[in-house]
Amino acid sequence: MKAMINIIKEQVNSFYLVQRLAKFQLRIDNQGNYLGFIWEILNPAIQMAMYWFIFGYVMRRNAEVDGIPYVYWMLAGISFWFFINKAILQGSKSIYQKYSMVAKMNFPLSSIPSYIIMGKYYGHLALLAVIMVIFWIGGYYPTWHYFELIIFVLWSYVLAFSITLLTSTLTVVVRDLQMVIQSVLQGMFFISPILWDRSKDMPELLQNILMLNPFYFLAQGYRAGLLTHEWYIINHWELALYNLALVLILLYFGAKAHYKFRARFSDFV
């Protein structure tokens, strides 16, 4: 528990530096591109258009999901994915990639994945703003449930950090873990209710198993805030408590692993 508390303190104390490094990383990632930061929105937009054409037009014929046109249902559910997928993949390899850059600086190593995640978070917020405008044009106007959306937007960052704190430490020791993480994320993407949701047609036991996926909670939470206008956290408080416990467990073991190997990172790198 002490390790987890120390990690949280490091994040708070280095918050300003994390913001600066995140903006610097954004410039590096988009260096040489004429459109620059716009690609943080344009690239996901192209992928979402492809998903809509394949799953919404070719396979579903624009069918509605729970009374909501598929295109809006899909946009709300997928909006967090581009952030969390990139954040976990790049955050997981951030320590062994960036260690030499900060090794001689007075900089907490636990903040390395933080600024990588934060750089992706800016793009997520910009993409979400565009999606919200599209929804307003389509007749889905802002409601009080946007306050719940803010909770889920913040939760996406917390979940990404709790995962990458653990994986960024372990991938320093075992590089092959990066390939495992990539494969697991691909699998979780397709079993999450992001592009489809047939869980209601499945046995109750299988439904409950699928709900253990933390991305299930995020996808449904974003939809609740943007579309269905449901107090999802209250109506599904058991699922909310489970996801809170999951994040705390990931933070605990991530902090323990980080402090265990922190002094030996230079040997592995």
PDB file of N, CA and C in Angstrom, residues 164-234:
ATOM      1  N   THR A 164      -0.721   0.508 -17.519  1.00  0.00           N
ATOM      2  CA  THR A 164       0.636   0.741 -18.034  1.00  0.00           C
ATOM      3  C   THR A 164       1.682   0.832 -16.926  1.00  0.00           C
ATOM      4  N   LEU A 165       1.271   1.211 -15.717  1.00  0.00           N
ATOM      5  CA  LEU A 165       2.223   1.206 -14.612  1.00  0.00           C
ATOM      6  C   LEU A 165       2.780  -0.199 -14.403  1.00  0.00           C
ATOM      7  N   LEU A 166       1.904  -1.190 -14.517  1.00  0.00           N
ATOM      8  CA  LEU A 166       2.328  -2.582 -14.368  1.00  0.00           C
ATOM      9  C   LEU A 166       3.044  -3.083 -15.613  1.00  0.00           C
ATOM     10  N   THR A 167       2.444  -2.877 -16.785  1.00  0.00           N
ATOM     11  CA  THR A 167       3.012  -3.439 -18.015  1.00  0.00           C
ATOM     12  C   THR A 167       4.316  -2.760 -18.421  1.00  0.00           C
ATOM     13  N   SER A 168       4.447  -1.451 -18.163  1.00  0.00           N
ATOM     14  CA  SER A 168       5.686  -0.760 -18.534  1.00  0.00           C
ATOM     15  C   SER A 168       6.861  -1.258 -17.697  1.00  0.00           C
ATOM     16  N   THR A 169       6.569  -1.688 -16.476  1.00  0.00           N
ATOM     17  CA  THR A 169       7.616  -2.271 -15.630  1.00  0.00           C
ATOM     18  C   THR A 169       7.980  -3.672 -16.096  1.00  0.00           C
ATOM     19  N   LEU A 170       6.976  -4.475 -16.369  1.00  0.00           N
ATOM     20  CA  LEU A 170       7.222  -5.867 -16.744  1.00  0.00           C
ATOM     21  C   LEU A 170       7.880  -5.988 -18.114  1.00  0.00           C
ATOM     22  N   THR A 171       7.551  -5.075 -19.043  1.00  0.00           N
ATOM     23  CA  THR A 171       8.157  -5.158 -20.369  1.00  0.00           C
ATOM     24  C   THR A 171       9.629  -4.763 -20.363  1.00  0.00           C
ATOM     25  N   VAL A 172      10.077  -4.045 -19.338  1.00  0.00           N
ATOM     26  CA  VAL A 172      11.509  -3.784 -19.197  1.00  0.00           C
ATOM     27  C   VAL A 172      12.246  -5.089 -18.929  1.00  0.00           C
ATOM     28  N   VAL A 173      11.605  -5.952 -18.151  1.00  0.00           N
ATOM     29  CA  VAL A 173      12.214  -7.242 -17.783  1.00  0.00           C
ATOM     30  C   VAL A 173      12.020  -8.272 -18.891  1.00  0.00           C
ATOM     31  N   VAL A 174      10.814  -8.335 -19.453  1.00  0.00           N
ATOM     32  CA  VAL A 174      10.487  -9.323 -20.490  1.00  0.00           C
ATOM     33  C   VAL A 174       9.922  -8.572 -21.696  1.00  0.00           C
ATOM     34  N   ARG A 175      10.739  -8.349 -22.709  1.00  0.00           N
ATOM     35  CA  ARG A 175      10.321  -7.552 -23.869  1.00  0.00           C
ATOM     36  C   ARG A 175       9.201  -8.229 -24.667  1.00  0.00           C
ATOM     37  N   ASP A 176       9.179  -9.561 -24.654  1.00  0.00           N
ATOM     38  CA  ASP A 176       8.163 -10.272 -25.423  1.00  0.00           C
ATOM     39  C   ASP A 176       6.753  -9.973 -24.936  1.00  0.00           C
ATOM     40  N   LEU A 177       6.641  -9.455 -23.726  1.00  0.00           N
ATOM     41  CA  LEU A 177       5.329  -9.147 -23.179  1.00  0.00           C
ATOM     42  C   LEU A 177       4.606  -8.101 -24.014  1.00  0.00           C
ATOM     43  N   GLN A 178       5.348  -7.269 -24.712  1.00  0.00           N
ATOM     44  CA  GLN A 178       4.734  -6.241 -25.556  1.00  0.00           C
ATOM     45  C   GLN A 178       3.868  -6.871 -26.640  1.00  0.00           C
ATOM     46  N   MET A 179       4.327  -7.987 -27.213  1.00  0.00           N
ATOM     47  CA  MET A 179       3.549  -8.677 -28.240  1.00  0.00           C
ATOM     48  C   MET A 179       2.302  -9.310 -27.641  1.00  0.00           C
ATOM     49  N   VAL A 180       2.421  -9.806 -26.423  1.00  0.00           N
ATOM     50  CA  VAL A 180       1.267 -10.386 -25.741  1.00  0.00           C
ATOM     51  C   VAL A 180       0.214  -9.310 -25.484  1.00  0.00           C
ATOM     52  N   ILE A 181       0.657  -8.141 -25.032  1.00  0.00           N
ATOM     53  CA  ILE A 181      -0.262  -7.028 -24.757  1.00  0.00           C
ATOM     54  C   ILE A 181      -1.005  -6.627 -26.020  1.00  0.00           C
ATOM     55  N   GLN A 182      -0.290  -6.550 -27.130  1.00  0.00           N
ATOM     56  CA  GLN A 182      -0.912  -6.170 -28.396  1.00  0.00           C
ATOM     57  C   GLN A 182      -1.986  -7.172 -28.802  1.00  0.00           C
ATOM     58  N   SER A 183      -1.701  -8.460 -28.656  1.00  0.00           N
ATOM     59  CA  SER A 183      -2.667  -9.500 -29.022  1.00  0.00           C
ATOM     60  C   SER A 183      -3.883  -9.477 -28.102  1.00  0.00           C
ATOM     61  N   VAL A 184      -3.641  -9.274 -26.804  1.00  0.00           N
ATOM     62  CA  VAL A 184      -4.744  -9.231 -25.840  1.00  0.00           C
ATOM     63  C   VAL A 184      -5.666  -8.049 -26.124  1.00  0.00           C
ATOM     64  N   LEU A 185      -5.086  -6.896 -26.446  1.00  0.00           N
ATOM     65  CA  LEU A 185      -5.894  -5.717 -26.746  1.00  0.00           C
ATOM     66  C   LEU A 185      -6.752  -5.932 -27.988  1.00  0.00           C
ATOM     67  N   GLN A 186      -6.200  -6.573 -28.991  1.00  0.00           N
ATOM     68  CA  GLN A 186      -6.986  -6.857 -30.189  1.00  0.00           C
ATOM     69  C   GLN A 186      -8.167  -7.754 -29.868  1.00  0.00           C
ATOM     70  N   GLY A 187      -7.912  -8.771 -29.027  1.00  0.00           N
ATOM     71  CA  GLY A 187      -8.995  -9.663 -28.639  1.00  0.00           C
ATOM     72  C   GLY A 187     -10.064  -8.955 -27.826  1.00  0.00           C
ATOM     73  N   MET A 188      -9.634  -8.115 -26.882  1.00  0.00           N
ATOM     74  CA  MET A 188     -10.585  -7.404 -26.028  1.00  0.00           C
ATOM     75  C   MET A 188     -11.406  -6.397 -26.817  1.00  0.00           C
ATOM     76  N   PHE A 189     -10.835  -5.866 -27.886  1.00  0.00           N
ATOM     77  CA  PHE A 189     -11.567  -4.927 -28.728  1.00  0.00           C
ATOM     78  C   PHE A 189     -12.792  -5.592 -29.349  1.00  0.00           C
ATOM     79  N   PHE A 190     -12.607  -6.817 -29.836  1.00  0.00           N
ATOM     80  CA  PHE A 190     -13.699  -7.479 -30.547  1.00  0.00           C
ATOM     81  C   PHE A 190     -14.693  -8.166 -29.623  1.00  0.00           C
ATOM     82  N   ILE A 191     -14.319  -8.434 -28.369  1.00  0.00           N
ATOM     83  CA  ILE A 191     -15.296  -9.010 -27.444  1.00  0.00           C
ATOM     84  C   ILE A 191     -15.977  -7.932 -26.609  1.00  0.00           C
ATOM     85  N   SER A 192     -15.553  -6.689 -26.766  1.00  0.00           N
ATOM     86  CA  SER A 192     -16.197  -5.571 -26.078  1.00  0.00           C
ATOM     87  C   SER A 192     -17.372  -5.070 -26.917  1.00  0.00           C
ATOM     88  N   PRO A 193     -18.387  -4.493 -26.290  1.00  0.00           N
ATOM     89  CA  PRO A 193     -19.546  -3.971 -27.050  1.00  0.00           C
ATOM     90  C   PRO A 193     -19.230  -2.631 -27.702  1.00  0.00           C
ATOM     91  N   ILE A 194     -18.244  -2.653 -28.600  1.00  0.00           N
ATOM     92  CA  ILE A 194     -17.813  -1.432 -29.274  1.00  0.00           C
ATOM     93  C   ILE A 194     -18.392  -1.374 -30.683  1.00  0.00           C
ATOM     94  N   LEU A 195     -18.217  -2.449 -31.442  1.00  0.00           N
ATOM     95  CA  LEU A 195     -18.744  -2.514 -32.797  1.00  0.00           C
ATOM     96  C   LEU A 195     -20.025  -3.336 -32.869  1.00  0.00           C
ATOM     97  N   TRP A 196     -20.275  -4.146 -31.872  1.00  0.00           N
ATOM     98  CA  TRP A 196     -21.452  -5.012 -31.856  1.00  0.00           C
ATOM     99  C   TRP A 196     -21.848  -5.266 -30.408  1.00  0.00           C
ATOM    100  N   ASP A 197     -23.067  -5.731 -30.228  1.00  0.00           N
ATOM    101  CA  ASP A 197     -23.513  -6.135 -28.893  1.00  0.00           C
ATOM    102  C   ASP A 197     -24.630  -7.157 -29.040  1.00  0.00           C
ATOM    103  N   ARG A 198     -24.252  -8.422 -28.928  1.00  0.00           N
ATOM    104  CA  ARG A 198     -25.212  -9.521 -28.964  1.00  0.00           C
ATOM    105  C   ARG A 198     -25.283 -10.209 -27.603  1.00  0.00           C
ATOM    106  N   SER A 199     -24.774  -9.519 -26.565  1.00  0.00           N
ATOM    107  CA  SER A 199     -24.679 -10.152 -25.254  1.00  0.00           C
ATOM    108  C   SER A 199     -26.052 -10.548 -24.707  1.00  0.00           C
ATOM    109  N   LYS A 200     -27.101  -9.796 -25.075  1.00  0.00           N
ATOM    110  CA  LYS A 200     -28.429 -10.111 -24.569  1.00  0.00           C
ATOM    111  C   LYS A 200     -28.949 -11.437 -25.097  1.00  0.00           C
ATOM    112  N   ASP A 201     -28.385 -11.900 -26.216  1.00  0.00           N
ATOM    113  CA  ASP A 201     -28.794 -13.178 -26.792  1.00  0.00           C
ATOM    114  C   ASP A 201     -27.982 -14.345 -26.233  1.00  0.00           C
ATOM    115  N   MET A 202     -27.027 -14.054 -25.364  1.00  0.00           N
ATOM    116  CA  MET A 202     -26.145 -15.078 -24.823  1.00  0.00           C
ATOM    117  C   MET A 202     -26.646 -15.551 -23.465  1.00  0.00           C
ATOM    118  N   PRO A 203     -26.191 -16.742 -23.027  1.00  0.00           N
ATOM    119  CA  PRO A 203     -26.535 -17.206 -21.676  1.00  0.00           C
ATOM    120  C   PRO A 203     -26.076 -16.204 -20.624  1.00  0.00           C
ATOM    121  N   GLU A 204     -26.786 -16.164 -19.507  1.00  0.00           N
ATOM    122  CA  GLU A 204     -26.494 -15.174 -18.467  1.00  0.00           C
ATOM    123  C   GLU A 204     -25.073 -15.285 -17.947  1.00  0.00           C
ATOM    124  N   LEU A 205     -24.578 -16.521 -17.831  1.00  0.00           N
ATOM    125  CA  LEU A 205     -23.217 -16.716 -17.342  1.00  0.00           C
ATOM    126  C   LEU A 205     -22.202 -16.067 -18.270  1.00  0.00           C
ATOM    127  N   LEU A 206     -22.392 -16.243 -19.575  1.00  0.00           N
ATOM    128  CA  LEU A 206     -21.473 -15.653 -20.552  1.00  0.00           C
ATOM    129  C   LEU A 206     -21.586 -14.134 -20.549  1.00  0.00           C
ATOM    130  N   GLN A 207     -22.800 -13.613 -20.365  1.00  0.00           N
ATOM    131  CA  GLN A 207     -22.983 -12.162 -20.265  1.00  0.00           C
ATOM    132  C   GLN A 207     -22.168 -11.597 -19.102  1.00  0.00           C
ATOM    133  N   ASN A 208     -22.248 -12.269 -17.953  1.00  0.00           N
ATOM    134  CA  ASN A 208     -21.521 -11.804 -16.768  1.00  0.00           C
ATOM    135  C   ASN A 208     -20.018 -11.852 -16.964  1.00  0.00           C
ATOM    136  N   ILE A 209     -19.545 -12.862 -17.692  1.00  0.00           N
ATOM    137  CA  ILE A 209     -18.107 -12.982 -17.963  1.00  0.00           C
ATOM    138  C   ILE A 209     -17.642 -11.834 -18.856  1.00  0.00           C
ATOM    139  N   LEU A 210     -18.432 -11.527 -19.889  1.00  0.00           N
ATOM    140  CA  LEU A 210     -18.069 -10.442 -20.801  1.00  0.00           C
ATOM    141  C   LEU A 210     -18.059  -9.091 -20.091  1.00  0.00           C
ATOM    142  N   MET A 211     -18.902  -8.938 -19.084  1.00  0.00           N
ATOM    143  CA  MET A 211     -18.964  -7.679 -18.350  1.00  0.00           C
ATOM    144  C   MET A 211     -17.740  -7.455 -17.464  1.00  0.00           C
ATOM    145  N   LEU A 212     -16.951  -8.518 -17.231  1.00  0.00           N
ATOM    146  CA  LEU A 212     -15.732  -8.365 -16.445  1.00  0.00           C
ATOM    147  C   LEU A 212     -14.647  -7.619 -17.211  1.00  0.00           C
ATOM    148  N   ASN A 213     -14.808  -7.512 -18.510  1.00  0.00           N
ATOM    149  CA  ASN A 213     -13.885  -6.752 -19.351  1.00  0.00           C
ATOM    150  C   ASN A 213     -14.021  -5.266 -19.001  1.00  0.00           C
ATOM    151  N   PRO A 214     -12.966  -4.610 -18.534  1.00  0.00           N
ATOM    152  CA  PRO A 214     -13.088  -3.188 -18.137  1.00  0.00           C
ATOM    153  C   PRO A 214     -13.490  -2.274 -19.278  1.00  0.00           C
ATOM    154  N   PHE A 215     -13.229  -2.693 -20.524  1.00  0.00           N
ATOM    155  CA  PHE A 215     -13.632  -1.868 -21.655  1.00  0.00           C
ATOM    156  C   PHE A 215     -15.141  -1.909 -21.871  1.00  0.00           C
ATOM    157  N   TYR A 216     -15.787  -2.949 -21.391  1.00  0.00           N
ATOM    158  CA  TYR A 216     -17.249  -3.021 -21.432  1.00  0.00           C
ATOM    159  C   TYR A 216     -17.841  -1.866 -20.630  1.00  0.00           C
ATOM    160  N   PHE A 217     -17.303  -1.659 -19.446  1.00  0.00           N
ATOM    161  CA  PHE A 217     -17.778  -0.587 -18.552  1.00  0.00           C
ATOM    162  C   PHE A 217     -17.587   0.779 -19.198  1.00  0.00           C
ATOM    163  N   LEU A 218     -16.447   0.989 -19.833  1.00  0.00           N
ATOM    164  CA  LEU A 218     -16.180   2.279 -20.471  1.00  0.00           C
ATOM    165  C   LEU A 218     -17.098   2.517 -21.667  1.00  0.00           C
ATOM    166  N   ALA A 219     -17.250   1.505 -22.513  1.00  0.00           N
ATOM    167  CA  ALA A 219     -18.085   1.669 -23.710  1.00  0.00           C
ATOM    168  C   ALA A 219     -19.522   2.006 -23.331  1.00  0.00           C
ATOM    169  N   GLN A 220     -20.071   1.278 -22.370  1.00  0.00           N
ATOM    170  CA  GLN A 220     -21.446   1.528 -21.958  1.00  0.00           C
ATOM    171  C   GLN A 220     -21.567   2.853 -21.201  1.00  0.00           C
ATOM    172  N   GLY A 221     -20.529   3.219 -20.474  1.00  0.00           N
ATOM    173  CA  GLY A 221     -20.544   4.486 -19.750  1.00  0.00           C
ATOM    174  C   GLY A 221     -20.534   5.681 -20.688  1.00  0.00           C
ATOM    175  N   TYR A 222     -19.708   5.630 -21.732  1.00  0.00           N
ATOM    176  CA  TYR A 222     -19.683   6.715 -22.708  1.00  0.00           C
ATOM    177  C   TYR A 222     -21.040   6.840 -23.400  1.00  0.00           C
ATOM    178  N   ARG A 223     -21.645   5.693 -23.706  1.00  0.00           N
ATOM    179  CA  ARG A 223     -22.965   5.734 -24.357  1.00  0.00           C
ATOM    180  C   ARG A 223     -24.018   6.309 -23.415  1.00  0.00           C
ATOM    181  N   ALA A 224     -23.915   5.976 -22.140  1.00  0.00           N
ATOM    182  CA  ALA A 224     -24.884   6.501 -21.173  1.00  0.00           C
ATOM    183  C   ALA A 224     -24.797   8.016 -21.091  1.00  0.00           C
ATOM    184  N   GLY A 225     -23.585   8.554 -21.120  1.00  0.00           N
ATOM    185  CA  GLY A 225     -23.415   9.997 -21.033  1.00  0.00           C
ATOM    186  C   GLY A 225     -23.789  10.735 -22.297  1.00  0.00           C
ATOM    187  N   LEU A 226     -23.565  10.098 -23.444  1.00  0.00           N
ATOM    188  CA  LEU A 226     -23.779  10.777 -24.721  1.00  0.00           C
ATOM    189  C   LEU A 226     -25.143  10.507 -25.344  1.00  0.00           C
ATOM    190  N   LEU A 227     -25.683   9.283 -25.124  1.00  0.00           N
ATOM    191  CA  LEU A 227     -26.858   8.879 -25.888  1.00  0.00           C
ATOM    192  C   LEU A 227     -28.060   8.473 -25.049  1.00  0.00           C
ATOM    193  N   THR A 228     -27.868   7.453 -24.214  1.00  0.00           N
ATOM    194  CA  THR A 228     -29.017   6.834 -23.545  1.00  0.00           C
ATOM    195  C   THR A 228     -29.505   7.625 -22.346  1.00  0.00           C
ATOM    196  N   HIS A 229     -28.701   8.579 -21.865  1.00  0.00           N
ATOM    197  CA  HIS A 229     -29.088   9.436 -20.742  1.00  0.00           C
ATOM    198  C   HIS A 229     -29.523   8.600 -19.536  1.00  0.00           C
ATOM    199  N   GLU A 230     -28.642   7.684 -19.182  1.00  0.00           N
ATOM    200  CA  GLU A 230     -28.862   6.798 -18.040  1.00  0.00           C
ATOM    201  C   GLU A 230     -27.753   7.045 -17.024  1.00  0.00           C
ATOM    202  N   TRP A 231     -28.110   7.053 -15.741  1.00  0.00           N
ATOM    203  CA  TRP A 231     -27.093   7.159 -14.698  1.00  0.00           C
ATOM    204  C   TRP A 231     -26.480   5.775 -14.526  1.00  0.00           C
ATOM    205  N   TYR A 232     -25.563   5.463 -15.424  1.00  0.00           N
ATOM    206  CA  TYR A 232     -25.048   4.103 -15.536  1.00  0.00           C
ATOM    207  C   TYR A 232     -24.329   3.652 -14.261  1.00  0.00           C
ATOM    208  N   ILE A 233     -23.573   4.533 -13.654  1.00  0.00           N
ATOM    209  CA  ILE A 233     -22.812   4.179 -12.453  1.00  0.00           C
ATOM    210  C   ILE A 233     -23.748   3.805 -11.313  1.00  0.00           C
ATOM    211  N   ILE A 234     -24.881   4.507 -11.222  1.00  0.00           N
ATOM    212  CA  ILE A 234     -25.832   4.225 -10.148  1.00  0.00           C
ATOM    213  C   ILE A 234     -26.633   2.966 -10.440  1.00  0.00           C
TER     214      ILE A 234
END
